[in-house]
PDB file of C-alpha atoms and ligand atoms in Angstrom:
ATOM      1  CA  MET G 679       0.000   0.000   0.000  1.00 98.00           C
ATOM      2  CA  LYS G 680       1.324   3.432  -0.897  1.00 98.00           C
ATOM      3  CA  ILE G 681       1.421   5.906   1.985  1.00 98.00           C
ATOM      4  CA  PHE G 682       0.334   9.497   1.422  1.00 98.00           C
ATOM      5  CA  LEU G 683       0.420  12.310   3.966  1.00 98.00           C
ATOM      6  CA  ASP G 684      -2.904  14.078   4.454  1.00 98.00           C
ATOM      7  CA  THR G 685      -1.624  17.553   5.233  1.00 98.00           C
ATOM      8  CA  ALA G 686      -0.637  20.838   3.603  1.00 98.00           C
ATOM      9  CA  ASN G 687       1.775  21.698   6.402  1.00 98.00           C
ATOM     10  CA  LEU G 688       5.303  22.028   5.035  1.00 98.00           C
ATOM     11  CA  ASP G 689       7.102  21.157   8.291  1.00 98.00           C
ATOM     12  CA  GLU G 690       5.113  17.937   8.606  1.00 98.00           C
ATOM     13  CA  LEU G 691       5.790  17.120   4.966  1.00 98.00           C
ATOM     14  CA  ARG G 692       9.537  17.773   5.286  1.00 98.00           C
ATOM     15  CA  LYS G 693       9.723  15.522   8.333  1.00 98.00           C
ATOM     16  CA  GLY G 694       7.636  12.736   6.772  1.00 97.00           C
ATOM     17  CA  ALA G 695       9.567  12.922   3.502  1.00 97.00           C
ATOM     18  CA  SER G 696      12.889  12.673   5.366  1.00 97.00           C
ATOM     19  CA  TRP G 697      11.875   9.196   6.583  1.00 97.00           C
ATOM     20  CA  GLY G 698      11.765   7.995   2.963  1.00 97.00           C
ATOM     21  CA  ILE G 699       8.346   6.348   3.174  1.00 97.00           C
ATOM     22  CA  VAL G 700       5.971   8.991   1.838  1.00 98.00           C
ATOM     23  CA  ASP G 701       4.683   8.308  -1.677  1.00 98.00           C
ATOM     24  CA  GLY G 702       2.390  11.289  -2.122  1.00 98.00           C
ATOM     25  CA  VAL G 703       0.214  13.961  -0.516  1.00 98.00           C
ATOM     26  CA  THR G 704      -3.489  14.706  -0.268  1.00 98.00           C
ATOM     27  CA  THR G 705      -4.825  18.143   0.527  1.00 98.00           C
ATOM     28  CA  ASN G 706      -8.346  19.500   0.753  1.00 98.00           C
ATOM     29  CA  PRO G 707      -9.698  23.066   1.005  1.00 98.00           C
ATOM     30  CA  SER G 708      -9.791  22.868   4.827  1.00 98.00           C
ATOM     31  CA  LEU G 709      -6.130  21.775   5.023  1.00 98.00           C
ATOM     32  CA  ILE G 710      -5.046  24.499   2.560  1.00 98.00           C
ATOM     33  CA  ALA G 711      -7.035  27.134   4.495  1.00 98.00           C
ATOM     34  CA  LYS G 712      -5.260  26.126   7.711  1.00 98.00           C
ATOM     35  CA  GLU G 713      -1.883  27.098   6.186  1.00 98.00           C
ATOM     36  CA  GLY G 714      -3.169  30.535   5.109  1.00 97.00           C
ATOM     37  CA  LYS G 715      -1.519  30.682   1.650  1.00 97.00           C
ATOM     38  CA  PRO G 716      -3.212  30.579  -1.785  1.00 96.00           C
ATOM     39  CA  ILE G 717      -3.515  27.029  -3.113  1.00 97.00           C
ATOM     40  CA  GLU G 718      -1.127  27.566  -6.076  1.00 97.00           C
ATOM     41  CA  GLU G 719       1.658  28.759  -3.782  1.00 97.00           C
ATOM     42  CA  GLN G 720       1.104  26.078  -1.118  1.00 98.00           C
ATOM     43  CA  VAL G 721       0.810  23.214  -3.578  1.00 98.00           C
ATOM     44  CA  ARG G 722       3.924  24.317  -5.496  1.00 98.00           C
ATOM     45  CA  ALA G 723       5.877  24.257  -2.238  1.00 98.00           C
ATOM     46  CA  ILE G 724       4.493  20.774  -1.484  1.00 98.00           C
ATOM     47  CA  CYS G 725       5.612  19.536  -4.914  1.00 98.00           C
ATOM     48  CA  ASP G 726       9.160  20.701  -4.095  1.00 98.00           C
ATOM     49  CA  ILE G 727       9.179  18.506  -0.970  1.00 98.00           C
ATOM     50  CA  VAL G 728       7.464  15.287  -2.059  1.00 98.00           C
ATOM     51  CA  ASP G 729       8.038  13.666  -5.433  1.00 97.00           C
ATOM     52  CA  GLY G 730       4.771  11.790  -5.947  1.00 98.00           C
ATOM     53  CA  ASP G 731       1.078  12.300  -6.589  1.00 98.00           C
ATOM     54  CA  ILE G 732      -0.103  15.547  -4.963  1.00 98.00           C
ATOM     55  CA  SER G 733      -3.872  16.054  -4.799  1.00 98.00           C
ATOM     56  CA  ALA G 734      -5.154  19.624  -5.106  1.00 98.00           C
ATOM     57  CA  GLU G 735      -8.901  20.144  -4.779  1.00 98.00           C
ATOM     58  CA  VAL G 736     -11.162  22.455  -6.762  1.00 98.00           C
ATOM     59  CA  VAL G 737     -13.623  24.655  -4.903  1.00 98.00           C
ATOM     60  CA  ALA G 738     -15.957  25.195  -7.873  1.00 98.00           C
ATOM     61  CA  THR G 739     -19.106  23.074  -7.801  1.00 98.00           C
ATOM     62  CA  GLU G 740     -20.447  23.573 -11.321  1.00 98.00           C
ATOM     63  CA  PHE G 741     -19.189  21.423 -14.235  1.00 98.00           C
ATOM     64  CA  LYS G 742     -17.608  24.067 -16.499  1.00 98.00           C
ATOM     65  CA  ALA G 743     -16.014  25.955 -13.631  1.00 98.00           C
ATOM     66  CA  MET G 744     -14.683  22.689 -12.167  1.00 98.00           C
ATOM     67  CA  VAL G 745     -13.058  21.742 -15.467  1.00 98.00           C
ATOM     68  CA  GLU G 746     -11.475  25.203 -15.821  1.00 98.00           C
ATOM     69  CA  GLU G 747     -10.195  25.176 -12.246  1.00 98.00           C
ATOM     70  CA  GLY G 748      -8.945  21.614 -12.696  1.00 98.00           C
ATOM     71  CA  ARG G 749      -6.997  22.583 -15.829  1.00 98.00           C
ATOM     72  CA  LYS G 750      -5.410  25.496 -13.943  1.00 98.00           C
ATOM     73  CA  LEU G 751      -4.420  23.325 -10.973  1.00 98.00           C
ATOM     74  CA  SER G 752      -2.963  20.660 -13.256  1.00 98.00           C
ATOM     75  CA  LYS G 753      -0.594  23.252 -14.754  1.00 98.00           C
ATOM     76  CA  ILE G 754       1.078  23.956 -11.394  1.00 97.00           C
ATOM     77  CA  HIS G 755       3.202  20.798 -11.583  1.00 98.00           C
ATOM     78  CA  LYS G 756       3.300  17.484 -13.457  1.00 98.00           C
ATOM     79  CA  ASN G 757       2.534  15.571 -10.220  1.00 98.00           C
ATOM     80  CA  ILE G 758      -0.751  17.360  -9.529  1.00 98.00           C
ATOM     81  CA  ILE G 759      -3.852  15.202  -9.296  1.00 98.00           C
ATOM     82  CA  VAL G 760      -7.048  17.257  -9.557  1.00 98.00           C
ATOM     83  CA  LYS G 761      -9.353  16.459  -6.679  1.00 98.00           C
ATOM     84  CA  LEU G 762     -13.089  16.726  -7.326  1.00 98.00           C
ATOM     85  CA  PRO G 763     -16.034  16.240  -4.969  1.00 98.00           C
ATOM     86  CA  LEU G 764     -18.269  13.255  -5.685  1.00 98.00           C
ATOM     87  CA  ILE G 765     -21.307  15.182  -6.906  1.00 98.00           C
ATOM     88  CA  ARG G 766     -22.901  14.896 -10.351  1.00 98.00           C
ATOM     89  CA  ASP G 767     -20.904  17.788 -11.797  1.00 98.00           C
ATOM     90  CA  GLY G 768     -17.754  16.393 -10.163  1.00 98.00           C
ATOM     91  CA  VAL G 769     -18.123  13.009 -11.854  1.00 98.00           C
ATOM     92  CA  GLN G 770     -18.852  14.744 -15.157  1.00 98.00           C
ATOM     93  CA  ALA G 771     -15.752  16.923 -14.701  1.00 98.00           C
ATOM     94  CA  CYS G 772     -13.738  13.799 -13.875  1.00 98.00           C
ATOM     95  CA  LYS G 773     -14.716  12.247 -17.204  1.00 98.00           C
ATOM     96  CA  ALA G 774     -13.864  15.467 -19.093  1.00 98.00           C
ATOM     97  CA  LEU G 775     -10.492  16.046 -17.394  1.00 98.00           C
ATOM     98  CA  GLU G 776      -9.413  12.402 -17.697  1.00 98.00           C
ATOM     99  CA  SER G 777     -10.220  12.526 -21.437  1.00 98.00           C
ATOM    100  CA  GLU G 778      -7.732  15.441 -21.667  1.00 98.00           C
ATOM    101  CA  GLY G 779      -5.092  13.365 -19.866  1.00 98.00           C
ATOM    102  CA  ILE G 780      -5.498  15.208 -16.546  1.00 98.00           C
ATOM    103  CA  ARG G 781      -5.539  12.757 -13.636  1.00 98.00           C
ATOM    104  CA  THR G 782      -8.291  13.072 -11.040  1.00 98.00           C
ATOM    105  CA  ASN G 783      -8.999  12.037  -7.454  1.00 98.00           C
ATOM    106  CA  VAL G 784     -12.722  11.903  -6.735  1.00 98.00           C
ATOM    107  CA  THR G 785     -13.284  12.600  -3.066  1.00 98.00           C
ATOM    108  CA  LEU G 786     -15.975  12.504  -0.377  1.00 98.00           C
ATOM    109  CA  CYS G 787     -17.037   8.936  -1.224  1.00 98.00           C
ATOM    110  CA  PHE G 788     -19.259   7.399   1.452  1.00 98.00           C
ATOM    111  CA  GLN G 789     -20.961   4.480  -0.307  1.00 98.00           C
ATOM    112  CA  ALA G 790     -19.821   1.877  -2.832  1.00 98.00           C
ATOM    113  CA  GLY G 791     -22.318   2.891  -5.536  1.00 98.00           C
ATOM    114  CA  GLN G 792     -20.606   6.279  -5.725  1.00 98.00           C
ATOM    115  CA  ALA G 793     -17.294   4.475  -6.223  1.00 98.00           C
ATOM    116  CA  LEU G 794     -18.768   2.442  -9.089  1.00 98.00           C
ATOM    117  CA  LEU G 795     -19.828   5.637 -10.893  1.00 98.00           C
ATOM    118  CA  THR G 796     -16.409   7.183 -10.301  1.00 98.00           C
ATOM    119  CA  ALA G 797     -14.603   4.193 -11.811  1.00 98.00           C
ATOM    120  CA  LYS G 798     -16.912   4.279 -14.822  1.00 98.00           C
ATOM    121  CA  ALA G 799     -15.986   7.943 -15.326  1.00 98.00           C
ATOM    122  CA  GLY G 800     -12.326   6.831 -15.475  1.00 98.00           C
ATOM    123  CA  ALA G 801     -10.954   8.457 -12.320  1.00 98.00           C
ATOM    124  CA  TYR G 802      -7.310   7.838 -11.456  1.00 98.00           C
ATOM    125  CA  ILE G 803      -8.161   7.710  -7.720  1.00 98.00           C
ATOM    126  CA  ILE G 804     -11.301   7.307  -5.595  1.00 98.00           C
ATOM    127  CA  SER G 805     -11.200   8.537  -1.990  1.00 98.00           C
ATOM    128  CA  PRO G 806     -13.578   6.730   0.385  1.00 98.00           C
ATOM    129  CA  PHE G 807     -13.585   8.233   3.898  1.00 98.00           C
ATOM    130  CA  VAL G 808     -13.279   5.685   6.711  1.00 98.00           C
ATOM    131  CA  GLY G 809     -13.076   7.815   9.874  1.00 97.00           C
ATOM    132  CA  ARG G 810     -16.057  10.014   9.067  1.00 97.00           C
ATOM    133  CA  ILE G 811     -18.260   6.905   8.668  1.00 97.00           C
ATOM    134  CA  ASP G 812     -16.959   5.574  11.996  1.00 97.00           C
ATOM    135  CA  ASP G 813     -17.926   8.959  13.485  1.00 97.00           C
ATOM    136  CA  MET G 814     -21.542   8.219  12.479  1.00 97.00           C
ATOM    137  CA  GLY G 815     -21.485   4.921  14.375  1.00 97.00           C
ATOM    138  CA  TYR G 816     -20.996   2.614  11.350  1.00 97.00           C
ATOM    139  CA  GLU G 817     -18.025   0.465  10.339  1.00 97.00           C
ATOM    140  CA  GLY G 818     -16.132   2.632   7.826  1.00 97.00           C
ATOM    141  CA  MET G 819     -13.741  -0.109   6.742  1.00 98.00           C
ATOM    142  CA  THR G 820     -16.618  -2.084   5.175  1.00 98.00           C
ATOM    143  CA  LEU G 821     -16.700   0.595   2.478  1.00 98.00           C
ATOM    144  CA  ILE G 822     -13.072  -0.102   1.534  1.00 98.00           C
ATOM    145  CA  GLN G 823     -13.734  -3.866   1.427  1.00 98.00           C
ATOM    146  CA  ASP G 824     -16.825  -3.381  -0.776  1.00 98.00           C
ATOM    147  CA  ILE G 825     -15.023  -1.128  -3.255  1.00 98.00           C
ATOM    148  CA  VAL G 826     -12.018  -3.474  -3.457  1.00 98.00           C
ATOM    149  CA  GLN G 827     -14.402  -6.337  -4.336  1.00 98.00           C
ATOM    150  CA  ILE G 828     -16.425  -4.351  -6.884  1.00 98.00           C
ATOM    151  CA  TYR G 829     -13.336  -2.989  -8.668  1.00 98.00           C
ATOM    152  CA  LYS G 830     -11.811  -6.475  -8.740  1.00 98.00           C
ATOM    153  CA  ASN G 831     -15.013  -7.981 -10.202  1.00 98.00           C
ATOM    154  CA  TYR G 832     -14.857  -5.673 -13.210  1.00 98.00           C
ATOM    155  CA  GLY G 833     -11.143  -4.945 -13.528  1.00 98.00           C
ATOM    156  CA  PHE G 834     -11.486  -1.197 -12.903  1.00 98.00           C
ATOM    157  CA  LYS G 835      -8.112   0.553 -12.903  1.00 98.00           C
ATOM    158  CA  THR G 836      -9.122   3.369 -10.504  1.00 98.00           C
ATOM    159  CA  GLN G 837      -6.897   3.283  -7.416  1.00 98.00           C
ATOM    160  CA  ILE G 838      -8.615   3.057  -4.049  1.00 98.00           C
ATOM    161  CA  LEU G 839      -7.255   5.639  -1.625  1.00 98.00           C
ATOM    162  CA  ALA G 840      -8.434   4.942   1.922  1.00 98.00           C
ATOM    163  CA  ALA G 841      -8.961   8.422   3.384  1.00 98.00           C
ATOM    164  CA  SER G 842      -9.858   9.745   6.794  1.00 97.00           C
ATOM    165  CA  LEU G 843      -7.580   7.137   8.419  1.00 97.00           C
ATOM    166  CA  ARG G 844      -6.967   8.236  11.983  1.00 96.00           C
ATOM    167  CA  THR G 845      -5.559   5.283  13.873  1.00 96.00           C
ATOM    168  CA  THR G 846      -2.918   2.587  13.505  1.00 97.00           C
ATOM    169  CA  ASN G 847      -5.739   0.031  13.295  1.00 97.00           C
ATOM    170  CA  HIS G 848      -7.326   1.958  10.425  1.00 97.00           C
ATOM    171  CA  VAL G 849      -4.063   1.791   8.487  1.00 98.00           C
ATOM    172  CA  ILE G 850      -3.561  -1.932   9.083  1.00 98.00           C
ATOM    173  CA  ALA G 851      -7.187  -2.743   8.186  1.00 98.00           C
ATOM    174  CA  ALA G 852      -7.019  -0.656   4.984  1.00 98.00           C
ATOM    175  CA  ALA G 853      -3.846  -2.493   3.939  1.00 98.00           C
ATOM    176  CA  LYS G 854      -5.459  -5.866   4.734  1.00 98.00           C
ATOM    177  CA  ALA G 855      -8.520  -4.923   2.701  1.00 98.00           C
ATOM    178  CA  GLY G 856      -6.311  -4.189  -0.323  1.00 98.00           C
ATOM    179  CA  ALA G 857      -6.523  -0.393  -0.597  1.00 98.00           C
ATOM    180  CA  HIS G 858      -3.883   0.800  -3.095  1.00 98.00           C
ATOM    181  CA  ILE G 859      -3.142   3.921  -1.053  1.00 98.00           C
ATOM    182  CA  GLY G 860      -3.745   5.080   2.516  1.00 98.00           C
ATOM    183  CA  THR G 861      -3.626   8.781   3.342  1.00 98.00           C
ATOM    184  CA  LEU G 862      -2.683   9.636   6.905  1.00 97.00           C
ATOM    185  CA  PRO G 863      -2.420  12.785   8.981  1.00 98.00           C
ATOM    186  CA  PHE G 864       1.151  13.276  10.232  1.00 98.00           C
ATOM    187  CA  LYS G 865       0.184  12.176  13.759  1.00 97.00           C
ATOM    188  CA  THR G 866      -1.120   8.831  12.488  1.00 97.00           C
ATOM    189  CA  LEU G 867       1.999   8.216  10.383  1.00 97.00           C
ATOM    190  CA  ASP G 868       4.245   9.072  13.316  1.00 97.00           C
ATOM    191  CA  GLY G 869       2.238   6.744  15.569  1.00 96.00           C
ATOM    192  CA  LEU G 870       2.741   3.810  13.183  1.00 97.00           C
ATOM    193  CA  PHE G 871       6.387   3.579  14.288  1.00 97.00           C
ATOM    194  CA  ASN G 872       5.530   2.978  17.918  1.00 96.00           C
ATOM    195  CA  HIS G 873       5.543  -0.205  19.970  1.00 97.00           C
ATOM    196  CA  PRO G 874       6.549  -0.404  23.658  1.00 97.00           C
ATOM    197  CA  LEU G 875       8.332  -3.731  23.065  1.00 98.00           C
ATOM    198  CA  THR G 876      10.504  -2.079  20.405  1.00 98.00           C
ATOM    199  CA  ASP G 877      11.579   0.580  22.940  1.00 98.00           C
ATOM    200  CA  LYS G 878      12.025  -1.956  25.724  1.00 98.00           C
ATOM    201  CA  GLY G 879      13.967  -4.342  23.468  1.00 98.00           C
ATOM    202  CA  LEU G 880      16.276  -1.600  22.214  1.00 98.00           C
ATOM    203  CA  GLU G 881      16.956  -0.361  25.736  1.00 98.00           C
ATOM    204  CA  GLN G 882      17.934  -3.897  26.796  1.00 98.00           C
ATOM    205  CA  PHE G 883      20.173  -4.464  23.733  1.00 98.00           C
ATOM    206  CA  LEU G 884      22.051  -1.219  24.408  1.00 97.00           C
ATOM    207  CA  LYS G 885      22.350  -1.969  28.135  1.00 97.00           C
ATOM    208  CA  ASP G 886      23.778  -5.461  27.461  1.00 97.00           C
ATOM    209  CA  HIS G 887      26.175  -4.089  24.854  1.00 96.00           C
ATOM    210  CA  ALA G 888      27.393  -1.301  27.160  1.00 96.00           C
ATOM    211  CA  LYS G 889      27.866  -3.783  30.034  1.00 96.00           C
ATOM    212  CA  ALA G 890      30.123  -5.976  27.905  1.00 96.00           C
ATOM    213  CA  PHE G 891      32.015  -3.325  25.922  1.00 94.00           C
ATOM    214  CA  GLY G 892      31.396   0.009  27.623  1.00 89.00           C
ATOM    215  CA  ASN G 893      29.912   2.876  25.657  1.00 72.00           C
ATOM    216  CA  LYS G 894      32.056   2.380  22.547  1.00 64.00           C
TER     217      LYS G 894
HETATM  218  C1  LIG L1380      -8.693  12.914   2.187  1.00 56.05           C
HETATM  219  O1  LIG L1380      -8.270  13.207   1.102  1.00 56.05           O
HETATM  220  C2  LIG L1380      -9.189  13.865   3.197  1.00 56.05           C
HETATM  221  O2  LIG L1380      -8.435  15.034   3.094  1.00 56.05           O
HETATM  222  C3  LIG L1380      -9.011  13.363   4.609  1.00 56.05           C
HETATM  223  O3  LIG L1380      -8.519  12.044   4.663  1.00 56.05           O
HETATM  224  C4  LIG L1380     -10.174  13.614   5.491  1.00 56.05           C
HETATM  225  O4  LIG L1380      -9.860  13.182   6.802  1.00 56.05           O
HETATM  226  P1  LIG L1380     -10.722  13.636   8.070  1.00 56.05           P
HETATM  227  O5  LIG L1380     -12.056  12.961   7.976  1.00 56.05           O
HETATM  228  O6  LIG L1380      -9.941  13.129   9.255  1.00 56.05           O
HETATM  229  O7  LIG L1380     -10.822  15.122   7.987  1.00 56.05           O
END
């Protein structure tokens, strides 16, 4: 499973990228707004840090305007993936942009039927949101499992990006379900490293080594 960082924060991206395990970045209008810079400027800076797919989302909601905004965003850098909300005009814009060779990520997917439509429109990526379904009291991971099965049944090429992953268990379950990509906030990625037995084991190894050889 590819690992993307779900942030527009440059410090977080620099740190994550330095670990050598970040394959791409997802942003959304809320994440861009948090950084306080215009999307073109912020996304260009992100492209300088991470060499991989970088999703930049349109804020237009009407077909023609979405296509125009998508074209503009795609010109910022060759790695830009135009992110579109999963509404009727968004799916239509996905079809239009993909036919021009502009790759799209269709976002805000909350049921498998929406993912079927998105694949039929030829999207490069579909983004089903796990955590936000959990927030409603349902099992969000079922959505990933359903989409994996449906896409497999018909050989759809659209990549499944498990979004709204907030815990280590979310990441493991998404990988087990066969998601192509998981996008994680920095805190979740950082947390994936942790296990108390790793810390305890390392402490013991170093203690034993120092006892035998000193601190050389
Ligand atoms: C994905 O592209 C979204 O930006 C993100 O995963 C949403 O996560 P949240 O539900 O934790 O805001």
